[in-house]
Amino acid sequence: VAHPADGFAPQSDIGALQNEARIAFERADLDGSKSLDPREFMEVLQRLGYSINYPEALRLFGSVDTNQDGKIRVEEFIELYITLKTSSK
């Protein structure tokens, strides 16, 4: 079992973060496409309190879009969300 001191969130925290990420994703998916385009991606990050401009968002988008289909799927977003939330502690 990982402990916060190990740098890993407890499993219960991961589940809560996954739920938060899904909610943020669904709110950001303005066109209902089940994916985020670069503009929706930037806007959700800004709503989450990250100061990011469009060129920065595009660079991050490219690294988060693991299958390089030009869209961020919920699974890709959840992974980023958990990374951001656990590394900012």
N, CA, C and O atoms as a printed pandas DataFrame, in Angstrom:
     atom_number atom_name residue_name chain_id  residue_number  x_coord  y_coord  z_coord
0              1         N          VAL        A               1    0.853   -1.185    0.000
1              2        CA          VAL        A               1    0.000    0.000    0.000
2              3         C          VAL        A               1    0.888    1.234    0.000
3              4         O          VAL        A               1    1.793    1.363    0.825
4              5         N          ALA        A               2    0.624    2.125   -0.920
5              6        CA          ALA        A               2    1.396    3.359   -0.995
6              7         C          ALA        A               2    0.846    4.363    0.012
7              8         O          ALA        A               2   -0.360    4.423    0.256
8              9         N          HIS        A               3    1.715    5.120    0.569
9             10        CA          HIS        A               3    1.333    6.160    1.515
10            11         C          HIS        A               3    1.691    7.511    0.918
11            12         O          HIS        A               3    2.601    7.595    0.094
12            13         N          PRO        A               4    0.993    8.574    1.316
13            14        CA          PRO        A               4    1.292    9.895    0.758
14            15         C          PRO        A               4    2.770   10.267    0.867
15            16         O          PRO        A               4    3.300   10.956   -0.005
16            17         N          ALA        A               5    3.428    9.826    1.912
17            18        CA          ALA        A               5    4.854   10.139    2.068
18            19         C          ALA        A               5    5.691    9.490    0.965
19            20         O          ALA        A               5    6.798    9.943    0.674
20            21         N          ASP        A               6    5.159    8.428    0.352
21            22        CA          ASP        A               6    5.856    7.762   -0.744
22            23         C          ASP        A               6    5.722    8.531   -2.051
23            24         O          ASP        A               6    6.367    8.184   -3.040
24            25         N          GLY        A               7    4.891    9.569   -2.067
25            26        CA          GLY        A               7    4.665   10.323   -3.289
26            27         C          GLY        A               7    3.476    9.814   -4.093
27            28         O          GLY        A               7    3.215   10.306   -5.191
28            29         N          PHE        A               8    2.755    8.836   -3.558
29            30        CA          PHE        A               8    1.591    8.292   -4.238
30            31         C          PHE        A               8    0.363    8.552   -3.387
31            32         O          PHE        A               8    0.412    8.469   -2.160
32            33         N          ALA        A               9   -0.742    8.869   -4.053
33            34        CA          ALA        A               9   -1.989    9.095   -3.325
34            35         C          ALA        A               9   -2.607    7.756   -2.960
35            36         O          ALA        A               9   -2.506    6.804   -3.733
36            37         N          PRO        A              10   -3.240    7.662   -1.808
37            38        CA          PRO        A              10   -3.961    6.432   -1.464
38            39         C          PRO        A              10   -5.034    6.131   -2.502
39            40         O          PRO        A              10   -5.533    7.042   -3.163
40            41         N          GLN        A              11   -5.388    4.861   -2.648
41            42        CA          GLN        A              11   -6.363    4.453   -3.658
42            43         C          GLN        A              11   -7.682    5.215   -3.542
43            44         O          GLN        A              11   -8.288    5.558   -4.557
44            45         N          SER        A              12   -8.132    5.483   -2.308
45            46        CA          SER        A              12   -9.393    6.211   -2.144
46            47         C          SER        A              12   -9.283    7.627   -2.700
47            48         O          SER        A              12  -10.244    8.150   -3.263
48            49         N          ASP        A              13   -8.111    8.248   -2.543
49            50        CA          ASP        A              13   -7.895    9.580   -3.113
50            51         C          ASP        A              13   -7.900    9.528   -4.633
51            52         O          ASP        A              13   -8.431   10.428   -5.283
52            53         N          ILE        A              14   -7.314    8.482   -5.204
53            54        CA          ILE        A              14   -7.285    8.339   -6.663
54            55         C          ILE        A              14   -8.708    8.237   -7.205
55            56         O          ILE        A              14   -9.029    8.858   -8.218
56            57         N          GLY        A              15   -9.556    7.468   -6.545
57            58        CA          GLY        A              15  -10.951    7.348   -6.975
58            59         C          GLY        A              15  -11.666    8.689   -6.939
59            60         O          GLY        A              15  -12.420    9.022   -7.853
60            61         N          ALA        A              16  -11.430    9.455   -5.888
61            62        CA          ALA        A              16  -12.048   10.782   -5.781
62            63         C          ALA        A              16  -11.529   11.700   -6.884
63            64         O          ALA        A              16  -12.297   12.457   -7.477
64            65         N          LEU        A              17  -10.227   11.633   -7.159
65            66        CA          LEU        A              17   -9.646   12.454   -8.229
66            67         C          LEU        A              17  -10.205   12.057   -9.591
67            68         O          LEU        A              17  -10.462   12.921  -10.430
68            69         N          GLN        A              18  -10.393   10.764   -9.817
69            70        CA          GLN        A              18  -10.973   10.311  -11.082
70            71         C          GLN        A              18  -12.379   10.875  -11.258
71            72         O          GLN        A              18  -12.744   11.310  -12.350
72            73         N          ASN        A              19  -13.165   10.869  -10.188
73            74        CA          ASN        A              19  -14.515   11.430  -10.263
74            75         C          ASN        A              19  -14.473   12.925  -10.539
75            76         O          ASN        A              19  -15.225   13.420  -11.379
76            77         N          GLU        A              20  -13.601   13.652   -9.842
77            78        CA          GLU        A              20  -13.452   15.095  -10.083
78            79         C          GLU        A              20  -13.065   15.355  -11.534
79            80         O          GLU        A              20  -13.599   16.260  -12.175
80            81         N          ALA        A              21  -12.138   14.560  -12.042
81            82        CA          ALA        A              21  -11.664   14.728  -13.415
82            83         C          ALA        A              21  -12.795   14.495  -14.410
83            84         O          ALA        A              21  -12.938   15.246  -15.375
84            85         N          ARG        A              22  -13.600   13.456  -14.181
85            86        CA          ARG        A              22  -14.729   13.177  -15.080
86            87         C          ARG        A              22  -15.713   14.338  -15.104
87            88         O          ARG        A              22  -16.199   14.725  -16.167
88            89         N          ILE        A              23  -16.006   14.892  -13.933
89            90        CA          ILE        A              23  -16.945   16.017  -13.854
90            91         C          ILE        A              23  -16.379   17.222  -14.604
91            92         O          ILE        A              23  -17.085   17.860  -15.385
92            93         N          ALA        A              24  -15.111   17.530  -14.364
93            94        CA          ALA        A              24  -14.478   18.664  -15.050
94            95         C          ALA        A              24  -14.482   18.439  -16.560
95            96         O          ALA        A              24  -14.745   19.363  -17.330
96            97         N          PHE        A              25  -14.189   17.206  -16.979
97            98        CA          PHE        A              25  -14.168   16.862  -18.405
98            99         C          PHE        A              25  -15.547   17.069  -19.024
99           100         O          PHE        A              25  -15.672   17.697  -20.075
100          101         N          GLU        A              26  -16.577   16.540  -18.373
101          102        CA          GLU        A              26  -17.937   16.648  -18.921
102          103         C          GLU        A              26  -18.386   18.096  -19.024
103          104         O          GLU        A              26  -19.060   18.473  -19.982
104          105         N          ARG        A              27  -18.015   18.909  -18.040
105          106        CA          ARG        A              27  -18.364   20.337  -18.094
106          107         C          ARG        A              27  -17.617   21.052  -19.211
107          108         O          ARG        A              27  -18.139   21.994  -19.807
108          109         N          ALA        A              28  -16.406   20.610  -19.492
109          110        CA          ALA        A              28  -15.583   21.251  -20.518
110          111         C          ALA        A              28  -15.969   20.824  -21.925
111          112         O          ALA        A              28  -15.721   21.557  -22.882
112          113         N          ASP        A              29  -16.569   19.658  -22.064
113          114        CA          ASP        A              29  -16.942   19.111  -23.377
114          115         C          ASP        A              29  -18.208   19.810  -23.868
115          116         O          ASP        A              29  -19.297   19.234  -23.853
116          117         N          LEU        A              30  -18.047   21.053  -24.300
117          118        CA          LEU        A              30  -19.189   21.898  -24.638
118          119         C          LEU        A              30  -19.994   21.382  -25.821
119          120         O          LEU        A              30  -21.207   21.585  -25.876
120          121         N          ASP        A              31  -19.342   20.720  -26.764
121          122        CA          ASP        A              31  -20.056   20.239  -27.949
122          123         C          ASP        A              31  -20.568   18.808  -27.803
123          124         O          ASP        A              31  -21.165   18.267  -28.735
124          125         N          GLY        A              32  -20.339   18.189  -26.638
125          126        CA          GLY        A              32  -20.844   16.848  -26.397
126          127         C          GLY        A              32  -20.181   15.760  -27.214
127          128         O          GLY        A              32  -20.770   14.702  -27.434
128          129         N          SER        A              33  -18.960   16.006  -27.667
129          130        CA          SER        A              33  -18.257   15.065  -28.548
130          131         C          SER        A              33  -17.570   13.928  -27.799
131          132         O          SER        A              33  -16.996   13.033  -28.420
132          133         N          LYS        A              34  -17.625   13.956  -26.463
133          134        CA          LYS        A              34  -16.929   12.968  -25.620
134          135         C          LYS        A              34  -15.413   13.091  -25.740
135          136         O          LYS        A              34  -14.673   12.152  -25.447
136          137         N          SER        A              35  -14.971   14.263  -26.174
137          138        CA          SER        A              35  -13.544   14.559  -26.253
138          139         C          SER        A              35  -13.378   16.073  -26.153
139          140         O          SER        A              35  -14.328   16.834  -26.334
140          141         N          LEU        A              36  -12.139   16.489  -25.858
141          142        CA          LEU        A              36  -11.853   17.916  -25.763
142          143         C          LEU        A              36  -10.973   18.329  -26.930
143          144         O          LEU        A              36   -9.987   17.666  -27.249
144          145         N          ASP        A              37  -11.345   19.437  -27.562
145          146        CA          ASP        A              37  -10.474   20.017  -28.576
146          147         C          ASP        A              37   -9.503   20.956  -27.853
147          148         O          ASP        A              37   -9.656   21.187  -26.654
148          149         N          PRO        A              38   -8.517   21.495  -28.552
149          150        CA          PRO        A              38   -7.531   22.344  -27.860
150          151         C          PRO        A              38   -8.141   23.520  -27.100
151          152         O          PRO        A              38   -7.672   23.852  -26.011
152          153         N          ARG        A              39   -9.161   24.149  -27.642
153          154        CA          ARG        A              39   -9.771   25.304  -26.960
154          155         C          ARG        A              39  -10.485   24.850  -25.679
155          156         O          ARG        A              39  -10.328   25.477  -24.631
156          157         N          GLU        A              40  -11.258   23.776  -25.754
157          158        CA          GLU        A              40  -11.938   23.258  -24.557
158          159         C          GLU        A              40  -10.909   22.834  -23.510
159          160         O          GLU        A              40  -11.109   23.043  -22.314
160          161         N          PHE        A              41   -9.817   22.242  -23.965
161          162        CA          PHE        A              41   -8.744   21.795  -23.078
162          163         C          PHE        A              41   -8.140   22.976  -22.326
163          164         O          PHE        A              41   -7.966   22.915  -21.109
164          165         N          MET        A              42   -7.820   24.052  -23.048
165          166        CA          MET        A              42   -7.251   25.237  -22.413
166          167         C          MET        A              42   -8.240   25.833  -21.410
167          168         O          MET        A              42   -7.857   26.223  -20.307
168          169         N          GLU        A              43   -9.497   25.898  -21.798
169          170        CA          GLU        A              43  -10.499   26.505  -20.921
170          171         C          GLU        A              43  -10.701   25.707  -19.634
171          172         O          GLU        A              43  -10.870   26.296  -18.567
172          173         N          VAL        A              44  -10.685   24.378  -19.719
173          174        CA          VAL        A              44  -10.859   23.590  -18.500
174          175         C          VAL        A              44   -9.655   23.767  -17.580
175          176         O          VAL        A              44   -9.823   23.844  -16.363
176          177         N          LEU        A              45   -8.458   23.833  -18.129
177          178        CA          LEU        A              45   -7.273   24.057  -17.295
178          179         C          LEU        A              45   -7.345   25.418  -16.610
179          180         O          LEU        A              45   -6.989   25.544  -15.439
180          181         N          GLN        A              46   -7.804   26.434  -17.335
181          182        CA          GLN        A              46   -7.945   27.763  -16.747
182          183         C          GLN        A              46   -9.000   27.755  -15.640
183          184         O          GLN        A              46   -8.802   28.373  -14.594
184          185         N          ARG        A              47  -10.121   27.059  -15.863
185          186        CA          ARG        A              47  -11.157   26.963  -14.840
186          187         C          ARG        A              47  -10.666   26.239  -13.600
187          188         O          ARG        A              47  -11.140   26.496  -12.493
188          189         N          LEU        A              48   -9.715   25.331  -13.787
189          190        CA          LEU        A              48   -9.141   24.603  -12.655
190          191         C          LEU        A              48   -8.074   25.426  -11.931
191          192         O          LEU        A              48   -7.499   24.973  -10.941
192          193         N          GLY        A              49   -7.813   26.643  -12.433
193          194        CA          GLY        A              49   -6.905   27.550  -11.741
194          195         C          GLY        A              49   -5.496   27.603  -12.291
195          196         O          GLY        A              49   -4.615   28.213  -11.686
196          197         N          TYR        A              50   -5.272   26.965  -13.443
197          198        CA          TYR        A              50   -3.933   26.992  -14.034
198          199         C          TYR        A              50   -3.847   28.161  -15.010
199          200         O          TYR        A              50   -4.727   28.363  -15.846
200          201         N          SER        A              51   -2.769   28.920  -14.882
201          202        CA          SER        A              51   -2.536   30.043  -15.779
202          203         C          SER        A              51   -1.834   29.503  -17.021
203          204         O          SER        A              51   -0.641   29.201  -16.987
204          205         N          ILE        A              52   -2.577   29.384  -18.108
205          206        CA          ILE        A              52   -2.033   28.791  -19.324
206          207         C          ILE        A              52   -2.591   29.546  -20.530
207          208         O          ILE        A              52   -3.783   29.846  -20.590
208          209         N          ASN        A              53   -1.722   29.844  -21.478
209          210        CA          ASN        A              53   -2.186   30.504  -22.692
210          211         C          ASN        A              53   -2.336   29.465  -23.807
211          212         O          ASN        A              53   -1.996   28.296  -23.622
212          213         N          TYR        A              54   -2.840   29.892  -24.953
213          214        CA          TYR        A              54   -3.149   28.941  -26.017
214          215         C          TYR        A              54   -1.914   28.194  -26.536
215          216         O          TYR        A              54   -1.978   26.974  -26.688
216          217         N          PRO        A              55   -0.786   28.878  -26.816
217          218        CA          PRO        A              55    0.398   28.114  -27.266
218          219         C          PRO        A              55    0.869   27.083  -26.239
219          220         O          PRO        A              55    1.261   25.975  -26.606
220          221         N          GLU        A              56    0.831   27.444  -24.954
221          222        CA          GLU        A              56    1.214   26.488  -23.902
222          223         C          GLU        A              56    0.226   25.318  -23.860
223          224         O          GLU        A              56    0.618   24.161  -23.715
224          225         N          ALA        A              57   -1.054   25.643  -23.990
225          226        CA          ALA        A              57   -2.087   24.600  -23.980
226          227         C          ALA        A              57   -1.895   23.644  -25.151
227          228         O          ALA        A              57   -2.073   22.436  -24.999
228          229         N          LEU        A              58   -1.536   24.171  -26.311
229          230        CA          LEU        A              58   -1.307   23.312  -27.481
230          231         C          LEU        A              58   -0.144   22.356  -27.256
231          232         O          LEU        A              58   -0.216   21.186  -27.633
232          233         N          ARG        A              59    0.920   22.848  -26.648
233          234        CA          ARG        A              59    2.067   21.969  -26.359
234          235         C          ARG        A              59    1.677   20.858  -25.382
235          236         O          ARG        A              59    2.007   19.691  -25.592
236          237         N          LEU        A              60    0.975   21.232  -24.319
237          238        CA          LEU        A              60    0.531   20.239  -23.346
238          239         C          LEU        A              60   -0.469   19.272  -23.984
239          240         O          LEU        A              60   -0.421   18.066  -23.741
240          241         N          PHE        A              61   -1.366   19.809  -24.795
241          242        CA          PHE        A              61   -2.359   19.002  -25.502
242          243         C          PHE        A              61   -1.659   17.898  -26.304
243          244         O          PHE        A              61   -2.081   16.743  -26.271
244          245         N          GLY        A              62   -0.600   18.253  -27.015
245          246        CA          GLY        A              62    0.137   17.283  -27.827
246          247         C          GLY        A              62    0.736   16.161  -27.000
247          248         O          GLY        A              62    0.804   15.019  -27.456
248          249         N          SER        A              63    1.171   16.476  -25.790
249          250        CA          SER        A              63    1.766   15.426  -24.960
250          251         C          SER        A              63    0.701   14.589  -24.248
251          252         O          SER        A              63    0.944   13.422  -23.941
252          253         N          VAL        A              64   -0.463   15.162  -23.984
253          254        CA          VAL        A              64   -1.540   14.436  -23.309
254          255         C          VAL        A              64   -2.314   13.557  -24.305
255          256         O          VAL        A              64   -2.852   12.513  -23.935
256          257         N          ASP        A              65   -2.361   13.989  -25.557
257          258        CA          ASP        A              65   -3.074   13.253  -26.611
258          259         C          ASP        A              65   -2.237   12.045  -27.021
259          260         O          ASP        A              65   -1.592   12.048  -28.069
260          261         N          THR        A              66   -2.258   11.020  -26.183
261          262        CA          THR        A              66   -1.337    9.892  -26.339
262          263         C          THR        A              66   -1.536    9.114  -27.631
263          264         O          THR        A              66   -0.575    8.557  -28.162
264          265         N          ASN        A              67   -2.759    9.061  -28.150
265          266        CA          ASN        A              67   -2.962    8.342  -29.410
266          267         C          ASN        A              67   -2.899    9.274  -30.622
267          268         O          ASN        A              67   -3.129    8.850  -31.755
268          269         N          GLN        A              68   -2.586   10.549  -30.369
269          270        CA          GLN        A              68   -2.373   11.547  -31.424
270          271         C          GLN        A              68   -3.542   11.647  -32.408
271          272         O          GLN        A              68   -3.342   11.759  -33.618
272          273         N          ASP        A              69   -4.777   11.603  -31.866
273          274        CA          ASP        A              69   -5.940   11.728  -32.743
274          275         C          ASP        A              69   -6.488   13.154  -32.804
275          276         O          ASP        A              69   -7.522   13.402  -33.425
276          277         N          GLY        A              70   -5.787   14.091  -32.152
277          278        CA          GLY        A              70   -6.211   15.487  -32.183
278          279         C          GLY        A              70   -7.313   15.809  -31.195
279          280         O          GLY        A              70   -7.895   16.893  -31.241
280          281         N          LYS        A              71   -7.605   14.869  -30.295
281          282        CA          LYS        A              71   -8.641   15.061  -29.286
282          283         C          LYS        A              71   -8.137   14.479  -27.968
283          284         O          LYS        A              71   -7.350   13.533  -27.950
284          285         N          ILE        A              72   -8.606   15.062  -26.872
285          286        CA          ILE        A              72   -8.298   14.513  -25.553
286          287         C          ILE        A              72   -9.505   13.707  -25.108
287          288         O          ILE        A              72  -10.595   14.247  -24.921
288          289         N          ARG        A              73   -9.298   12.413  -24.942
289          290        CA          ARG        A              73  -10.347   11.526  -24.441
290          291         C          ARG        A              73  -10.374   11.605  -22.923
291          292         O          ARG        A              73   -9.414   12.062  -22.303
292          293         N          VAL        A              74  -11.462   11.164  -22.330
293          294        CA          VAL        A              74  -11.618   11.261  -20.878
294          295         C          VAL        A              74  -10.486   10.539  -20.155
295          296         O          VAL        A              74  -10.004   11.026  -19.133
296          297         N          GLU        A              75  -10.054    9.390  -20.663
297          298        CA          GLU        A              75   -8.980    8.635  -20.010
298          299         C          GLU        A              75   -7.678    9.440  -20.003
299          300         O          GLU        A              75   -6.947    9.447  -19.012
300          301         N          GLU        A              76   -7.402   10.112  -21.115
301          302        CA          GLU        A              76   -6.191   10.937  -21.207
302          303         C          GLU        A              76   -6.277   12.106  -20.231
303          304         O          GLU        A              76   -5.295   12.454  -19.576
304          305         N          PHE        A              77   -7.465   12.709  -20.141
305          306        CA          PHE        A              77   -7.648   13.846  -19.245
306          307         C          PHE        A              77   -7.528   13.424  -17.787
307          308         O          PHE        A              77   -6.914   14.129  -16.987
308          309         N          ILE        A              78   -8.107   12.285  -17.438
309          310        CA          ILE        A              78   -8.034   11.802  -16.053
310          311         C          ILE        A              78   -6.580   11.601  -15.644
311          312         O          ILE        A              78   -6.187   11.972  -14.539
312          313         N          GLU        A              79   -5.791   11.022  -16.521
313          314        CA          GLU        A              79   -4.372   10.802  -16.205
314          315         C          GLU        A              79   -3.657   12.130  -15.940
315          316         O          GLU        A              79   -2.901   12.249  -14.975
316          317         N          LEU        A              80   -3.897   13.124  -16.797
317          318        CA          LEU        A              80   -3.299   14.446  -16.593
318          319         C          LEU        A              80   -3.799   15.072  -15.295
319          320         O          LEU        A              80   -3.007   15.610  -14.521
320          321         N          TYR        A              81   -5.089   15.006  -15.055
321          322        CA          TYR        A              81   -5.693   15.610  -13.863
322          323         C          TYR        A              81   -5.063   15.049  -12.593
323          324         O          TYR        A              81   -4.691   15.801  -11.692
324          325         N          ILE        A              82   -4.947   13.738  -12.526
325          326        CA          ILE        A              82   -4.352   13.106  -11.342
326          327         C          ILE        A              82   -2.896   13.536  -11.189
327          328         O          ILE        A              82   -2.445   13.816  -10.078
328          329         N          THR        A              83   -2.166   13.591  -12.288
329          330        CA          THR        A              83   -0.770   14.046  -12.237
330          331         C          THR        A              83   -0.676   15.470  -11.714
331          332         O          THR        A              83    0.152   15.766  -10.852
332          333         N          LEU        A              84   -1.524   16.354  -12.233
333          334        CA          LEU        A              84   -1.505   17.753  -11.795
334          335         C          LEU        A              84   -1.869   17.877  -10.321
335          336         O          LEU        A              84   -1.211   18.603   -9.575
336          337         N          LYS        A              85   -2.900   17.178   -9.905
337          338        CA          LYS        A              85   -3.373   17.303   -8.525
338          339         C          LYS        A              85   -2.416   16.676   -7.517
339          340         O          LYS        A              85   -2.270   17.193   -6.409
340          341         N          THR        A              86   -1.772   15.591   -7.872
341          342        CA          THR        A              86   -0.871   14.930   -6.918
342          343         C          THR        A              86    0.513   15.563   -6.911
343          344         O          THR        A              86    1.232   15.451   -5.919
344          345         N          SER        A              87    0.900   16.222   -7.993
345          346        CA          SER        A              87    2.227   16.848   -8.011
346          347         C          SER        A              87    2.198   18.256   -7.434
347          348         O          SER        A              87    3.249   18.819   -7.126
348          349         N          SER        A              88    1.000   18.834   -7.282
349          350        CA          SER        A              88    0.928   20.208   -6.763
350          351         C          SER        A              88    0.830   20.251   -5.262
351          352         O          SER        A              88    0.691   21.329   -4.685
352          353         N          LYS        A              89    0.898   19.096   -4.606
353          354        CA          LYS        A              89    0.810   19.052   -3.136
354          355         C          LYS        A              89    2.165   19.280   -2.519
355          356         O          LYS        A              89    2.294   19.279   -1.295
